[in-house]
């Protein structure tokens, strides 16, 4: 049997039913130092009113692990937020994608 793939959205976008934010940023697989991990966890905790953390990233921030995974993501509205993230821990951003509403 054959099936057909129907591409209904632009390249490098994520389609969500009810998007609350404009961008989704994924992290690189990085092994952080304990100090970097603490700085990143504290930064993400203070930003939770402005961003949405993935469930796995939320759990990671509560536990003592230092390795970031490539499936961790943050939904946010402003690209300037990425600059702040890079100042806290440089080189952890893998890619940023636009979020589009589902039709």
Tab-separated table of N, CA and C in Angstrom, residues 12-83:
chain	number	residue	atom	x	y	z
A	12	UNK	N	10.848	24.588	8.429
A	12	UNK	CA	11.393	25.098	9.697
A	12	UNK	C	10.348	25.805	10.553
A	13	UNK	N	9.149	25.251	10.581
A	13	UNK	CA	8.105	25.763	11.467
A	13	UNK	C	7.510	24.607	12.254
A	14	UNK	N	6.841	24.947	13.325
A	14	UNK	CA	6.139	23.975	14.154
A	14	UNK	C	4.686	24.416	14.200
A	15	UNK	N	3.788	23.490	13.992
A	15	UNK	CA	2.362	23.804	13.980
A	15	UNK	C	1.734	23.357	15.299
A	16	UNK	N	1.120	24.298	16.004
A	16	UNK	CA	0.437	24.016	17.264
A	16	UNK	C	-1.010	24.485	17.167
A	17	UNK	N	-1.904	23.803	17.882
A	17	UNK	CA	-3.323	24.152	17.836
A	17	UNK	C	-3.593	25.542	18.388
A	18	UNK	N	-3.074	25.834	19.554
A	18	UNK	CA	-3.314	27.127	20.192
A	18	UNK	C	-1.976	27.691	20.677
A	19	UNK	N	-1.166	28.250	19.776
A	19	UNK	CA	0.161	28.708	20.197
A	19	UNK	C	0.081	29.934	21.113
A	20	UNK	N	0.869	29.886	22.167
A	20	UNK	CA	0.959	31.001	23.109
A	20	UNK	C	2.201	31.853	22.851
A	21	UNK	N	3.149	31.311	22.079
A	21	UNK	CA	4.414	31.987	21.813
A	21	UNK	C	4.718	31.943	20.313
A	22	UNK	N	5.711	32.706	19.887
A	22	UNK	CA	6.039	32.816	18.460
A	22	UNK	C	7.195	31.923	18.031
A	23	UNK	N	8.107	31.569	18.941
A	23	UNK	CA	9.306	30.818	18.588
A	23	UNK	C	9.509	29.628	19.520
A	24	UNK	N	10.169	28.594	18.997
A	24	UNK	CA	10.605	27.455	19.807
A	24	UNK	C	12.094	27.273	19.564
A	25	UNK	N	12.864	27.255	20.642
A	25	UNK	CA	14.310	27.109	20.567
A	25	UNK	C	14.711	25.801	21.211
A	26	UNK	N	15.500	25.020	20.471
A	26	UNK	CA	16.020	23.744	20.962
A	26	UNK	C	17.454	23.911	21.433
A	27	UNK	N	17.841	23.111	22.427
A	27	UNK	CA	19.184	23.157	22.983
A	27	UNK	C	20.087	22.139	22.296
A	28	UNK	N	21.383	22.356	22.406
A	28	UNK	CA	22.387	21.393	21.942
A	28	UNK	C	22.609	20.345	23.040
A	29	UNK	N	23.172	19.220	22.651
A	29	UNK	CA	23.619	18.245	23.646
A	29	UNK	C	24.951	18.756	24.179
A	30	UNK	N	24.941	19.202	25.422
A	30	UNK	CA	26.122	19.804	26.042
A	30	UNK	C	26.216	19.303	27.472
A	31	UNK	N	27.441	19.009	27.897
A	31	UNK	CA	27.675	18.669	29.292
A	31	UNK	C	28.186	19.926	29.992
A	32	UNK	N	27.374	20.508	30.841
A	32	UNK	CA	27.700	21.758	31.516
A	32	UNK	C	28.474	21.502	32.795
A	33	UNK	N	29.207	22.513	33.236
A	33	UNK	CA	29.810	22.444	34.563
A	33	UNK	C	28.701	22.649	35.590
A	34	UNK	N	28.979	22.352	36.836
A	34	UNK	CA	27.971	22.513	37.885
A	34	UNK	C	27.559	23.979	38.015
A	35	UNK	N	28.518	24.894	37.868
A	35	UNK	CA	28.211	26.318	37.959
A	35	UNK	C	27.330	26.768	36.793
A	36	UNK	N	27.646	26.335	35.570
A	36	UNK	CA	26.825	26.680	34.406
A	36	UNK	C	25.418	26.120	34.547
A	37	UNK	N	25.319	24.896	35.041
A	37	UNK	CA	24.018	24.263	35.232
A	37	UNK	C	23.164	25.056	36.209
A	38	UNK	N	23.776	25.486	37.319
A	38	UNK	CA	23.056	26.267	38.318
A	38	UNK	C	22.624	27.627	37.769
A	39	UNK	N	23.506	28.267	36.988
A	39	UNK	CA	23.170	29.557	36.385
A	39	UNK	C	22.015	29.415	35.397
A	40	UNK	N	22.063	28.380	34.568
A	40	UNK	CA	21.002	28.157	33.591
A	40	UNK	C	19.676	27.833	34.276
A	41	UNK	N	19.703	26.973	35.276
A	41	UNK	CA	18.483	26.611	35.995
A	41	UNK	C	17.877	27.836	36.687
A	42	UNK	N	18.711	28.683	37.282
A	42	UNK	CA	18.216	29.890	37.954
A	42	UNK	C	17.634	30.865	36.929
A	43	UNK	N	18.294	31.013	35.783
A	43	UNK	CA	17.800	31.898	34.737
A	43	UNK	C	16.448	31.420	34.214
A	44	UNK	N	16.325	30.139	33.938
A	44	UNK	CA	15.062	29.598	33.435
A	44	UNK	C	13.946	29.743	34.459
A	45	UNK	N	14.272	29.584	35.727
A	45	UNK	CA	13.265	29.721	36.780
A	45	UNK	C	12.739	31.150	36.856
A	46	UNK	N	13.613	32.130	36.682
A	46	UNK	CA	13.170	33.526	36.752
A	46	UNK	C	12.411	33.950	35.498
A	47	UNK	N	12.576	33.224	34.398
A	47	UNK	CA	11.944	33.576	33.125
A	47	UNK	C	10.642	32.835	32.870
A	48	UNK	N	10.173	32.007	33.781
A	48	UNK	CA	9.004	31.162	33.516
A	48	UNK	C	7.727	31.945	33.261
A	49	UNK	N	7.653	33.205	33.640
A	49	UNK	CA	6.470	34.012	33.342
A	49	UNK	C	6.443	34.416	31.869
A	50	UNK	N	7.620	34.492	31.233
A	50	UNK	CA	7.720	34.947	29.847
A	50	UNK	C	7.862	33.816	28.845
A	51	UNK	N	8.290	32.645	29.284
A	51	UNK	CA	8.579	31.532	28.379
A	51	UNK	C	7.874	30.276	28.858
A	52	UNK	N	7.811	29.284	27.967
A	52	UNK	CA	7.285	27.966	28.331
A	52	UNK	C	8.409	26.955	28.153
A	53	UNK	N	8.754	26.257	29.222
A	53	UNK	CA	9.780	25.225	29.171
A	53	UNK	C	9.154	23.894	28.795
A	54	UNK	N	9.896	23.077	28.080
A	54	UNK	CA	9.406	21.737	27.781
A	54	UNK	C	9.315	20.953	29.089
A	55	UNK	N	8.441	19.954	29.154
A	55	UNK	CA	8.328	19.161	30.390
A	55	UNK	C	9.656	18.523	30.800
A	56	UNK	N	10.424	18.051	29.836
A	56	UNK	CA	11.713	17.425	30.160
A	56	UNK	C	12.699	18.449	30.708
A	57	UNK	N	12.692	19.663	30.164
A	57	UNK	CA	13.590	20.717	30.658
A	57	UNK	C	13.185	21.166	32.054
A	58	UNK	N	11.899	21.212	32.318
A	58	UNK	CA	11.415	21.565	33.653
A	58	UNK	C	11.896	20.543	34.681
A	59	UNK	N	11.811	19.274	34.321
A	59	UNK	CA	12.278	18.220	35.219
A	59	UNK	C	13.789	18.282	35.396
A	60	UNK	N	14.514	18.550	34.303
A	60	UNK	CA	15.976	18.655	34.361
A	60	UNK	C	16.402	19.758	35.318
A	61	UNK	N	15.695	20.902	35.287
A	61	UNK	CA	16.051	22.037	36.134
A	61	UNK	C	15.863	21.720	37.614
A	62	UNK	N	14.984	20.784	37.926
A	62	UNK	CA	14.728	20.433	39.329
A	62	UNK	C	15.679	19.360	39.852
A	63	UNK	N	16.399	18.694	38.973
A	63	UNK	CA	17.297	17.606	39.353
A	63	UNK	C	18.753	18.033	39.177
A	64	UNK	N	19.706	17.291	39.751
A	64	UNK	CA	21.116	17.727	39.704
A	64	UNK	C	21.879	17.302	38.441
A	65	UNK	N	21.207	17.029	37.338
A	65	UNK	CA	21.905	16.610	36.125
A	65	UNK	C	22.579	17.807	35.453
A	66	UNK	N	23.712	17.569	34.775
A	66	UNK	CA	24.443	18.654	34.119
A	66	UNK	C	24.420	18.552	32.598
A	67	UNK	N	23.873	17.488	32.053
A	67	UNK	CA	23.871	17.295	30.601
A	67	UNK	C	22.551	17.769	29.991
A	68	UNK	N	22.655	18.696	29.025
A	68	UNK	CA	21.484	19.137	28.272
A	68	UNK	C	21.227	18.149	27.139
A	69	UNK	N	19.981	17.948	26.783
A	69	UNK	CA	19.617	17.044	25.697
A	69	UNK	C	19.080	17.849	24.520
A	70	UNK	N	19.144	17.279	23.326
A	70	UNK	CA	18.709	18.006	22.141
A	70	UNK	C	17.192	18.076	21.998
A	71	UNK	N	16.446	17.388	22.825
A	71	UNK	CA	14.983	17.484	22.778
A	71	UNK	C	14.441	18.481	23.807
A	72	UNK	N	15.301	19.119	24.582
A	72	UNK	CA	14.873	20.185	25.485
A	72	UNK	C	14.560	21.418	24.643
A	73	UNK	N	13.438	22.084	24.950
A	73	UNK	CA	13.108	23.293	24.204
A	73	UNK	C	12.461	24.331	25.099
A	74	UNK	N	12.450	25.559	24.588
A	74	UNK	CA	11.821	26.691	25.256
A	74	UNK	C	10.986	27.420	24.211
A	75	UNK	N	9.723	27.690	24.524
A	75	UNK	CA	8.870	28.516	23.670
A	75	UNK	C	8.941	29.946	24.198
A	76	UNK	N	9.131	30.917	23.301
A	76	UNK	CA	9.282	32.316	23.711
A	76	UNK	C	8.745	33.225	22.617
A	77	UNK	N	8.614	34.520	22.930
A	77	UNK	CA	8.046	35.482	21.991
A	77	UNK	C	9.086	36.368	21.317
A	78	UNK	N	10.154	36.701	21.986
A	78	UNK	CA	11.124	37.659	21.446
A	78	UNK	C	12.450	36.979	21.143
A	79	UNK	N	13.036	37.358	20.019
A	79	UNK	CA	14.350	36.820	19.672
A	79	UNK	C	15.438	37.393	20.579
A	80	UNK	N	15.159	38.514	21.224
A	80	UNK	CA	16.134	39.095	22.146
A	80	UNK	C	16.329	38.207	23.375
A	81	UNK	N	15.343	37.364	23.659
A	81	UNK	CA	15.468	36.441	24.780
A	81	UNK	C	16.640	35.488	24.558
A	82	UNK	N	16.918	35.150	23.299
A	82	UNK	CA	18.037	34.259	22.969
A	82	UNK	C	19.377	34.894	23.312
A	83	UNK	N	19.468	36.197	23.165
A	83	UNK	CA	20.700	36.899	23.516
A	83	UNK	C	20.976	36.760	25.007
